[in-house]
Short mmCIF file of C-alpha atoms in Angstrom, two decimals:
data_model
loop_
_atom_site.label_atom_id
_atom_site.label_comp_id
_atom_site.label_asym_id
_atom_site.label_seq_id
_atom_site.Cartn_x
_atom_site.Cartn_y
_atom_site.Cartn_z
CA UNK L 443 -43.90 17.80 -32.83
CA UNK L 444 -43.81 18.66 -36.49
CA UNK L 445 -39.90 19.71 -36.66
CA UNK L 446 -37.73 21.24 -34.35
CA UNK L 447 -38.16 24.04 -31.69
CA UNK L 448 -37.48 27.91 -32.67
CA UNK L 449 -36.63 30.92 -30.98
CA UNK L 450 -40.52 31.69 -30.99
CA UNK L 451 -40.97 29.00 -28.61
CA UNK L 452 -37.87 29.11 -27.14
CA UNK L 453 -38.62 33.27 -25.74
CA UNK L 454 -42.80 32.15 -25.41
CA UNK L 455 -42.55 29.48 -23.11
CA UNK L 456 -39.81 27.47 -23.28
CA UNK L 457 -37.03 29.69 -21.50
CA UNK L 458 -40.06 30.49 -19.03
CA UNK L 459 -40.45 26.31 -18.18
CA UNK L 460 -36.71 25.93 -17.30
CA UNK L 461 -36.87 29.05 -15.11
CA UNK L 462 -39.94 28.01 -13.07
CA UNK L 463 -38.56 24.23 -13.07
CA UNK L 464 -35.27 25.96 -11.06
CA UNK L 465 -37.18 28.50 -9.09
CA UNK L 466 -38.83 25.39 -6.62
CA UNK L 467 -41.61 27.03 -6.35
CA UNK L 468 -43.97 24.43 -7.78
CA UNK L 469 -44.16 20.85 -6.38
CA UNK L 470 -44.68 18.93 -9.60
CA UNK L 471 -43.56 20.36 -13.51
CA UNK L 472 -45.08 18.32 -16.29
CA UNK L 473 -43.64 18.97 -20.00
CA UNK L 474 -45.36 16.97 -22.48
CA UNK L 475 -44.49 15.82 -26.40
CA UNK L 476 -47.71 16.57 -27.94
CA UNK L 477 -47.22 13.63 -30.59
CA UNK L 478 -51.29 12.89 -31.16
CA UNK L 479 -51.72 16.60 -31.30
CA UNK L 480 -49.27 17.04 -34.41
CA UNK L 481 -50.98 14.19 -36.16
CA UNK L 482 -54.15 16.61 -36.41
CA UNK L 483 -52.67 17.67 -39.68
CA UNK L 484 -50.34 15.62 -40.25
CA UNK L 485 -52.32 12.18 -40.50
CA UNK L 486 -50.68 10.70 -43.98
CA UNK L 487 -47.20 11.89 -42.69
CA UNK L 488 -46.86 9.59 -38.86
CA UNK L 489 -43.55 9.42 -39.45
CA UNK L 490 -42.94 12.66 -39.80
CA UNK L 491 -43.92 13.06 -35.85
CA UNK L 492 -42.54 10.05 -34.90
CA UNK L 493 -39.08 11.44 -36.13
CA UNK L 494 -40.10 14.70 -34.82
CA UNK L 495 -40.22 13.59 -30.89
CA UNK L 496 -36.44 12.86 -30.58
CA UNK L 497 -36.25 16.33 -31.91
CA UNK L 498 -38.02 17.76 -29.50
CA UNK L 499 -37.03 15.68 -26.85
CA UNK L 500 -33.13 17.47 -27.79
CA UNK L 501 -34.87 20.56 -27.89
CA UNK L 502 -35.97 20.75 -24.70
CA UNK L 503 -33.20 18.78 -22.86
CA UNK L 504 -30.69 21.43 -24.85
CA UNK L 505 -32.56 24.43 -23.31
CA UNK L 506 -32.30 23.01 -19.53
CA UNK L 507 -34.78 20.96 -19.15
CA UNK L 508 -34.39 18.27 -16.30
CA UNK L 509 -35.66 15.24 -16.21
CA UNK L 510 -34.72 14.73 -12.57
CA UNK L 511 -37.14 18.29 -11.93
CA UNK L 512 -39.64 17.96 -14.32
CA UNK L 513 -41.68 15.05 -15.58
CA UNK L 514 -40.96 14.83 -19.29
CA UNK L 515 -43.58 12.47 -20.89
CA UNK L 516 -44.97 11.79 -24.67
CA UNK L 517 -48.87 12.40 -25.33
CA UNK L 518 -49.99 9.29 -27.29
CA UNK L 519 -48.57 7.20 -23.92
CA UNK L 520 -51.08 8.56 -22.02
CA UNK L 521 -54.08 6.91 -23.31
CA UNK L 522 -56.03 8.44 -20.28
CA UNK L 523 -55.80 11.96 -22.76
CA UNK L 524 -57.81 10.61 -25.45
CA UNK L 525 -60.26 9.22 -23.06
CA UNK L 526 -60.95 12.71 -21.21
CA UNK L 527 -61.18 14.73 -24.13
CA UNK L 528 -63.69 12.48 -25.48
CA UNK L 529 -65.70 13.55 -22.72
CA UNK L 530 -65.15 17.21 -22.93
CA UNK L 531 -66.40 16.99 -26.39
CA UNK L 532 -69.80 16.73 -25.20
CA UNK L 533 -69.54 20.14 -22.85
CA UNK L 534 -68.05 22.24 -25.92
CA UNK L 535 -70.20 23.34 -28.99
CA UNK L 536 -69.28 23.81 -32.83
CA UNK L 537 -70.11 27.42 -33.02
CA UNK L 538 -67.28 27.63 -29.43
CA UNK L 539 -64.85 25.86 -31.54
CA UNK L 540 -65.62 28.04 -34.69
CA UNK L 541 -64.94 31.15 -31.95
CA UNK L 542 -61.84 30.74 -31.17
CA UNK L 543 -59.49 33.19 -32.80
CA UNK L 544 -56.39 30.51 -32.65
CA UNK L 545 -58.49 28.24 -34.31
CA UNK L 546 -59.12 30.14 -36.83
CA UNK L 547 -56.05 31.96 -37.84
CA UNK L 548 -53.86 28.17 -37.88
CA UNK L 549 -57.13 27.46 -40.29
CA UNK L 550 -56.53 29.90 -42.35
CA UNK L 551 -52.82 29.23 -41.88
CA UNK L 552 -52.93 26.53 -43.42
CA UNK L 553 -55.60 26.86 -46.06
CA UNK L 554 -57.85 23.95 -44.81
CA UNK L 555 -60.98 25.99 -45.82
CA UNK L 556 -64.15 23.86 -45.49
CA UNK L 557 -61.82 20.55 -45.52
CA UNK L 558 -60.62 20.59 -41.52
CA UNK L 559 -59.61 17.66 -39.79
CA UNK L 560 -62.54 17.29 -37.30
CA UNK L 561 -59.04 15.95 -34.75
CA UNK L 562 -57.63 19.66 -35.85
CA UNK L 563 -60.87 21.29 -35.02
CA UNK L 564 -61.45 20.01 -31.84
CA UNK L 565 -57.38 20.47 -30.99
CA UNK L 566 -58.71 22.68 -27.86
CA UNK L 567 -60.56 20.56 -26.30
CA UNK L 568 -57.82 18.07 -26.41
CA UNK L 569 -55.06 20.54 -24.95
CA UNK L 570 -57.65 21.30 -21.94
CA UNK L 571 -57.53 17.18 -21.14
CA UNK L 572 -53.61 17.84 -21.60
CA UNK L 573 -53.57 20.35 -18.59
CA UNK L 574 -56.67 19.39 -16.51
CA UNK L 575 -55.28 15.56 -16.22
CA UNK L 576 -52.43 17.03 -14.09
CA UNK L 577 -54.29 19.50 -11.90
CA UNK L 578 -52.08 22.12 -13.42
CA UNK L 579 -52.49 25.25 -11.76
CA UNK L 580 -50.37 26.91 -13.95
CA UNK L 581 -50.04 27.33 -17.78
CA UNK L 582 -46.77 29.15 -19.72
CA UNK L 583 -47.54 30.62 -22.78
CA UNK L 584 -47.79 33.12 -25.51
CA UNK L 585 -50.04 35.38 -26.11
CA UNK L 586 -51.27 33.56 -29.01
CA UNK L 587 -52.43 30.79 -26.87
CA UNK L 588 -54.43 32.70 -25.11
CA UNK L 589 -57.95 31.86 -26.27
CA UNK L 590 -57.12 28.35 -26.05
CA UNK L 591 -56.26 28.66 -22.15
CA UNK L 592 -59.84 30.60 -21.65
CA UNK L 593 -61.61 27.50 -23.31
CA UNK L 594 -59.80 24.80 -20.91
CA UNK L 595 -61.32 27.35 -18.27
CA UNK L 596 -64.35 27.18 -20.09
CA UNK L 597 -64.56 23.33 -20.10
CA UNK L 598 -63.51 23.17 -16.80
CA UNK L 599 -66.28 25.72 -15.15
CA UNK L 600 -68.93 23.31 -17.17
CA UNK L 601 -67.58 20.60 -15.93
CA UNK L 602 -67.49 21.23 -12.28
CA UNK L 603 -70.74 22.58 -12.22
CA UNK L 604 -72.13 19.23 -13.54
CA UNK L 605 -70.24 16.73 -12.09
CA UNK L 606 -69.23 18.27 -9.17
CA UNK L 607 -65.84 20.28 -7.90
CA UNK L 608 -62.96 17.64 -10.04
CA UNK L 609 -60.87 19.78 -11.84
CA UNK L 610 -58.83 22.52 -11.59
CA UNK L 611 -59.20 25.78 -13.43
CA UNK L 612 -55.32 26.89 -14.31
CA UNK L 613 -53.97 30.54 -14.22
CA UNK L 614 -51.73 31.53 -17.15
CA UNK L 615 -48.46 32.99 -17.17
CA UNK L 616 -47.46 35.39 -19.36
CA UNK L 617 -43.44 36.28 -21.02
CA UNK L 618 -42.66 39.21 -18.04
CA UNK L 619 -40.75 40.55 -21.70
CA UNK L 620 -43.57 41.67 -23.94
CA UNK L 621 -41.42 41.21 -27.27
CA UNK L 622 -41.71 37.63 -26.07
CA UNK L 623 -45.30 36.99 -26.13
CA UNK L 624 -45.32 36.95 -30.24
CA UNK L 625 -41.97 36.56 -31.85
CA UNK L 626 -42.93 37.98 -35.46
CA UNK L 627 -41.35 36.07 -38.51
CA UNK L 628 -38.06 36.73 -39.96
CA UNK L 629 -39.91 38.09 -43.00
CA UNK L 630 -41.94 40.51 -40.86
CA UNK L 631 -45.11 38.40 -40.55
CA UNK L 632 -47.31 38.21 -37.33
CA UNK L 633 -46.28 35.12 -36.37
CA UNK L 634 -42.79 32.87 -36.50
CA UNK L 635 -43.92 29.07 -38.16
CA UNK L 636 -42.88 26.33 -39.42
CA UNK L 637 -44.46 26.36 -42.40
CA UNK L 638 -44.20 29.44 -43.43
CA UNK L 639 -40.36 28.93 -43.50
CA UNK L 640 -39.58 32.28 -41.61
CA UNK L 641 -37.53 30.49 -38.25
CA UNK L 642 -34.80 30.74 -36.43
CA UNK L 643 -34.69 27.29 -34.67
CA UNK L 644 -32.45 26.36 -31.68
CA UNK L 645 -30.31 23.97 -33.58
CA UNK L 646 -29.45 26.48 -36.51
CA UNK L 647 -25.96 26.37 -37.35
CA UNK L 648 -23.97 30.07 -36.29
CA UNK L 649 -23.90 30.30 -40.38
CA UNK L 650 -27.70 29.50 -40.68
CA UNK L 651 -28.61 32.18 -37.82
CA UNK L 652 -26.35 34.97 -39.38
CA UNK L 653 -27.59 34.13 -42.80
CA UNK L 654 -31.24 34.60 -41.63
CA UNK L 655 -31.09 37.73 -39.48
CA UNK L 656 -28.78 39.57 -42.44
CA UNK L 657 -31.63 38.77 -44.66
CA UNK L 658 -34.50 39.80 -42.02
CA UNK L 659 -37.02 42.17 -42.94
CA UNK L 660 -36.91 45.50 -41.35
CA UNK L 661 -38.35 48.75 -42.03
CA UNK L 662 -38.85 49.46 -46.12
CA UNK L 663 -38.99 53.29 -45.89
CA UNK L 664 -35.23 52.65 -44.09
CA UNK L 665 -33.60 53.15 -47.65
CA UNK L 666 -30.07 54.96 -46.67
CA UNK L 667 -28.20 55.06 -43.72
CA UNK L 668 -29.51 58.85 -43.34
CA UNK L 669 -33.26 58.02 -43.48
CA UNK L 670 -34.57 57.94 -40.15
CA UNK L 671 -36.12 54.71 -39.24
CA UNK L 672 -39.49 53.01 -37.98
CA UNK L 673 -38.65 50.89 -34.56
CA UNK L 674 -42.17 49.87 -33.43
CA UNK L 675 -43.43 46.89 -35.34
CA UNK L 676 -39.34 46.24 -36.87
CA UNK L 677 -38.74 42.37 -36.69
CA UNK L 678 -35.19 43.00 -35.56
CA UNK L 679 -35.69 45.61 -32.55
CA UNK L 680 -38.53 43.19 -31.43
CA UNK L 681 -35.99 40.38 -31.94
CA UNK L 682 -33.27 42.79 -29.80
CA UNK L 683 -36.58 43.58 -27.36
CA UNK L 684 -36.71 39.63 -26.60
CA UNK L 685 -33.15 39.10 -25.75
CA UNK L 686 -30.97 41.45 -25.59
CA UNK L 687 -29.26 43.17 -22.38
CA UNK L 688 -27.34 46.12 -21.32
CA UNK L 689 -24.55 44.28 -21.01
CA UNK L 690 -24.48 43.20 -24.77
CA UNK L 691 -23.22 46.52 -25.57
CA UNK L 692 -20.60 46.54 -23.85
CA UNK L 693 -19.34 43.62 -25.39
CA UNK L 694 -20.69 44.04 -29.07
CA UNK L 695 -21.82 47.09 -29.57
CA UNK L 696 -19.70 49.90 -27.24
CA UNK L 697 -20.98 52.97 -29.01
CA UNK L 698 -24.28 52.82 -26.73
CA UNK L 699 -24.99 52.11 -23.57
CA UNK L 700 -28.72 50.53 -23.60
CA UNK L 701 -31.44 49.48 -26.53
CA UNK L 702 -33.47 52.79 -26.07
CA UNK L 703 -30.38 54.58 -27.35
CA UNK L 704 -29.59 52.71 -30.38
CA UNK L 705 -33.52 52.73 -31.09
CA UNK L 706 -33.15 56.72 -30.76
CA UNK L 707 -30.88 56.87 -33.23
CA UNK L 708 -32.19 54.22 -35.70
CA UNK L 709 -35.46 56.73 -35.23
CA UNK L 710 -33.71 59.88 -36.49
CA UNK L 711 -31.80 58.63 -39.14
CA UNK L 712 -27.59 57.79 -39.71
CA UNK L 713 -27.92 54.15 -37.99
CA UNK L 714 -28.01 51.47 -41.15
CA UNK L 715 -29.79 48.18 -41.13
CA UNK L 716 -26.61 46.05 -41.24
CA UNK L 717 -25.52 47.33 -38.02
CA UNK L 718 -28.35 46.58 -36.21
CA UNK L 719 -28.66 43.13 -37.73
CA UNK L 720 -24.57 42.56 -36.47
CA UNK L 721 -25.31 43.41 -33.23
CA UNK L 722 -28.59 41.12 -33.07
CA UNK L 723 -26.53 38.06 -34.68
CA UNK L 724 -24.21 38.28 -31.94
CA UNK L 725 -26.78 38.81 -29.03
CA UNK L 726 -28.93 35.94 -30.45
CA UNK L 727 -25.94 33.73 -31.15
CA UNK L 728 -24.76 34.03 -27.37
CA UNK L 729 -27.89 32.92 -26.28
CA UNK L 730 -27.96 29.74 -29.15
CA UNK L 731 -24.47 28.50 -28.10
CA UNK L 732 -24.86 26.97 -24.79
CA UNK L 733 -27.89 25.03 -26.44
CA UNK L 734 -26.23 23.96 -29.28
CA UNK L 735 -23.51 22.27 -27.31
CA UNK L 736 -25.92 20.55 -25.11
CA UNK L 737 -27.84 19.06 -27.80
CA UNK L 738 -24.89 17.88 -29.68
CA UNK L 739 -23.40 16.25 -26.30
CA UNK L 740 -27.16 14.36 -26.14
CA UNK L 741 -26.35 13.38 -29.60
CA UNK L 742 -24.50 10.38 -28.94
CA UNK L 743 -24.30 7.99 -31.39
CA UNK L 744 -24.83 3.96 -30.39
CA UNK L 745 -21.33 3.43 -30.30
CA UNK L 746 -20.96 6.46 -28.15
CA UNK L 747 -23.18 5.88 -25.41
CA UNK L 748 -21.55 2.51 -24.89
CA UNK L 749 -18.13 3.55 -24.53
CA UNK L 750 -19.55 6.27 -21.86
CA UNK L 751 -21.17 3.50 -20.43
CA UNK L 752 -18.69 1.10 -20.61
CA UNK L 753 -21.11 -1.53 -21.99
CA UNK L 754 -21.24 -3.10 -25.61
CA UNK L 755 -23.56 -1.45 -28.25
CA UNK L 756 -25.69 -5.22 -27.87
CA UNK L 757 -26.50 -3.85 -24.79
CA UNK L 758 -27.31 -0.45 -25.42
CA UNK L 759 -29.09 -1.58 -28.46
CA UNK L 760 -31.64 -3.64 -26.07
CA UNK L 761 -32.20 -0.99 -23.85
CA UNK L 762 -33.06 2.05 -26.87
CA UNK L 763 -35.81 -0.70 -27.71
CA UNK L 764 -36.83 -1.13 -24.36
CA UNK L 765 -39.03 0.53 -21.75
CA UNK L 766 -36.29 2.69 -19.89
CA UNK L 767 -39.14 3.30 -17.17
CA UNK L 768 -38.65 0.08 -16.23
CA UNK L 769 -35.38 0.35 -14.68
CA UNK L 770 -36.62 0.00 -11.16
CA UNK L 771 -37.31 -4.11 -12.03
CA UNK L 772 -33.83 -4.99 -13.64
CA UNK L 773 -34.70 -8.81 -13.89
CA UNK L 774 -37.18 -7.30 -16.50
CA UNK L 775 -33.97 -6.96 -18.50
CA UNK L 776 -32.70 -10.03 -18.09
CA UNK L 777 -36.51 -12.19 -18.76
CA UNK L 778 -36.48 -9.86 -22.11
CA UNK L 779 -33.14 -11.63 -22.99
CA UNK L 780 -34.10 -14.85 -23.04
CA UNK L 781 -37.27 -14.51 -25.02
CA UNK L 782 -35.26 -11.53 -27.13
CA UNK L 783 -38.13 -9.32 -27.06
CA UNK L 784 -38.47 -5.56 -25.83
CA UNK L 785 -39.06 -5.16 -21.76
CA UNK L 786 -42.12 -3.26 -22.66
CA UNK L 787 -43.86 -5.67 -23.53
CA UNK L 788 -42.99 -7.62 -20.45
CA UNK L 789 -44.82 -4.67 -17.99
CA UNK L 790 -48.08 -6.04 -19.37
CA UNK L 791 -47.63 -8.96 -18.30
CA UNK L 792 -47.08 -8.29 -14.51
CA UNK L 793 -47.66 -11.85 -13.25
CA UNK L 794 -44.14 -12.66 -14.57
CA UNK L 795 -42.39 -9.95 -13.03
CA UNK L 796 -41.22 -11.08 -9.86
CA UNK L 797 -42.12 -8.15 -7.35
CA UNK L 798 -39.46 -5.69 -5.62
CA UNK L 799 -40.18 -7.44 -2.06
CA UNK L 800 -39.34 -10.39 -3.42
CA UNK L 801 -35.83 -11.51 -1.78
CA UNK L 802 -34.94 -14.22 -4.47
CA UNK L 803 -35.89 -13.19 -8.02
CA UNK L 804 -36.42 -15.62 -10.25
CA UNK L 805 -34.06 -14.08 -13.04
CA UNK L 806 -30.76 -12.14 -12.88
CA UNK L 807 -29.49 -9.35 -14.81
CA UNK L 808 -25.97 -9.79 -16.54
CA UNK L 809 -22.91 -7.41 -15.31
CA UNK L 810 -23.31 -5.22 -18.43
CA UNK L 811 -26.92 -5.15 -18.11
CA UNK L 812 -26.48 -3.55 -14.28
CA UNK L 813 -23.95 -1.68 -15.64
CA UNK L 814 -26.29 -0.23 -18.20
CA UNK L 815 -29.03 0.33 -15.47
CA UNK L 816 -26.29 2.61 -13.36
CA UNK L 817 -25.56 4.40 -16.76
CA UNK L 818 -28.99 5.75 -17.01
CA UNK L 819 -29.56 6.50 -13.60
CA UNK L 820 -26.72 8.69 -13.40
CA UNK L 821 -27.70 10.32 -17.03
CA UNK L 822 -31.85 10.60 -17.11
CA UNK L 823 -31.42 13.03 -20.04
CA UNK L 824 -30.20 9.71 -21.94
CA UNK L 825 -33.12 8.18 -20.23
CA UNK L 826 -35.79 10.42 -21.85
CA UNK L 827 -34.33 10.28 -25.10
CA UNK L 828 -34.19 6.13 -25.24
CA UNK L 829 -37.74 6.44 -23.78
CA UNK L 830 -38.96 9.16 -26.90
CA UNK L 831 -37.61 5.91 -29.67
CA UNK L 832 -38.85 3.36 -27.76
CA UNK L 833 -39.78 0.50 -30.34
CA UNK L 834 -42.19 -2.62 -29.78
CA UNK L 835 -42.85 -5.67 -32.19
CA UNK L 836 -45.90 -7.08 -32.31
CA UNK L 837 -45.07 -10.44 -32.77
CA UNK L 838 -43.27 -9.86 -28.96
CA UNK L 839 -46.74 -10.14 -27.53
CA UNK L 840 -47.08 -14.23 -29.18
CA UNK L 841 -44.01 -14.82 -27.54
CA UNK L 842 -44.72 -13.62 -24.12
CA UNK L 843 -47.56 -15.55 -24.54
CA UNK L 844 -46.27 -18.67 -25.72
CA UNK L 845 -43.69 -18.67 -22.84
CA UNK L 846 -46.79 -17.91 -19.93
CA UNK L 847 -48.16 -21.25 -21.67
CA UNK L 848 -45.15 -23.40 -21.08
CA UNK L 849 -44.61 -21.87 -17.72
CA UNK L 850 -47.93 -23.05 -17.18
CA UNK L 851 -47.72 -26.37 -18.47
CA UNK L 852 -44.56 -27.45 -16.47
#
């Protein structure tokens, strides 16, 4: 996660996730934060990313995301990853990597020339450990990600026929909508990014969408309202292409009926630019609403969450530095208190946790600390977004130890 989510990936894949995650037709949905990934290029900037996750985590609890469907997880938690694509490296050559059309073009993107990351060069093989760790049988994406799909069938084929049948070679799914396989810039370029500052991103104010698709780039021959107009390759009909339906008319735009007939008359001139645009703000800004009032409900602050609660913000404050996933163990909670360190720390140290069997723990959680536990169970988006901040001190690990040594003294 370099910054937050845009349309790009929102009509790509995203929109495509929360679909299959409500059509129950797969057993197990994995969404991952690739954290590790991003620091590929951005190595001197780690807080950058680590900012960055929350975003994303809002992003893609905004767009419908469910944590109680889908298992939402963060890449550098998974050390496992690292471990398997270190082993892939050895089935994949230089001149492959040098191959591979995405490869190149986010190369060129972003002018690394002969100075590449070797982590950015090798990003492939790390996205095929990303999908093979899960047995994922199936991969939503863009078109652009294409070629990297092919090489984590690649590495997988190799792989199997080496060490035997392991892994699972995915199938990928296409946008059904082929506008929504490449969104194009806003300033007419192949491809919408980040850095190239040409984004419409899901959290865009209604004034910052309108001000970007007024300004968008359209066709440059389109001079008057009279001239007739070019539709194929026209940022803003692929833009209407991606989400707009018949029944947007109606409401916006009554003087036609369907897209083909507003792209008819664009195409033989006396439909102007600013029309168009109009009608594309207020398709595009029926779509953004919904998901801007979900991620500003998820943006509670401290104080917030423990009046919804009904806890003090002491208590939520523990549990944003603690190990939500922990939950299940609630005298976890309640040891962390009384050395004041974060329950993370406390799951790797599983001798002291007494086990869920046991009929008399040895420690018990508070009222508000229970109370806390309910909160999240009942609200797992707040659970995934504590989880994406979590924070550990180092100097937690003396103390853990320091109290084992007592314990074992007495």
């Amino acid at each position: 996660p370099t910054g937050k989510l845009h349309v790009g990936h929102y009509v790509g894949s995203l929109r495509r996730r929360v679909q299959l995650q409500n059509s129950g037709e797969y057993d197990k949905i994995f969404i991952m934060i690739a954290d590790a990934q991003a620091l590929t290029d951005n190595a001197d900037n780690p807080e950058k990313i680590r900012q960055n996750i929350i975003e994303v985590a809002l992003d893609y609890l905004s767009c419908g995301l469910d944590p109680a469907k889908s298992n939402l997880f963060i890449q550098s938690q998974i050390s496992e990853l690292c471990e398997l694509s270190f082993y892939y490296m050895n089935l994949v050559t230089v001149s492959r990597l040098q191959r591979n059309p995405t490869v190149k073009a986010e190369i060129q993107m972003r002018n690394f020339e002969a100075s590449i990351p070797v982590g950015f060069f090798t990003y492939p093989i790390s996205q095929a450990a990303d999908i093979t760790a899960f047995k994922a049988t199936t991969v939503p994406v863009g078109e652009d990600q294409l070629p990297m799909i092919e090489q984590t069938r690649e590495i997988v084929r190799k792989f199997n026929s080496v060490y035997g049948e392991a892994l699972v070679e995915p199938d990928v799914l296409l946008p059904e909508n082929k506008a929504c396989m490449r969104l194009p810039g806003t300033d007419g370029k192949a491809k919408m990014s980040k850095s190239l500052g040409n984004c419409i991103y899901l959290s865009d104010t209604p004034k910052d969408v309108e001000t970007k698709i007024m300004s968008m780039f359209t066709d440059p021959n389109h001079l008057k309202v009279t001239d007739p107009g070019k539709v194929e390759g026209n940022p803003v009909f692929i833009y209407l292409d991606a989400f707009c339906r018949d029944e947007h008319f109606e409401r916006y735009c009554p003087d036609y009926s369907c897209l083909q007939e507003m792209k008819d008359h664009y195409s033989r001139g006396g439909l102007g630019d600013v029309k168009v645009k109009r009608f594309l703000n207020n398709v595009i800004q029926e779509e953004l609403e919904p998901i801007r009032q979900r991620r500003k409900e998820l943006q509670l602050t401290l104080k917030e969450v423990a009046e919804r609660a009904g806890v003090s913000e002491a208590t939520v404050s523990r549990w944003e530095s603690g190990d939500i996933k922990t939950l299940r163990r609630p005298n976890i909670e309640a040891l962390s208190k009384i050395l004041d360190i974060s329950p993370a720390i406390l799951m790797e140290w599983e001798e002291w946790v007494p086990s869920e069997q046991e009929e008399t723990p040895q420690y018990y959680v508070d009222d508000e600390s229970r109370q806390m536990a309910e909160f999240f169970k009942n609200n797992k988006d707040y659970k995934v977004l504590f989880d994406a901040i979590r924070t550990v001190r180092p100097s937690d690990i003396q103390k853990v130890k320091d109290f084992i040594d007592e314990q074992n003294g007495t």
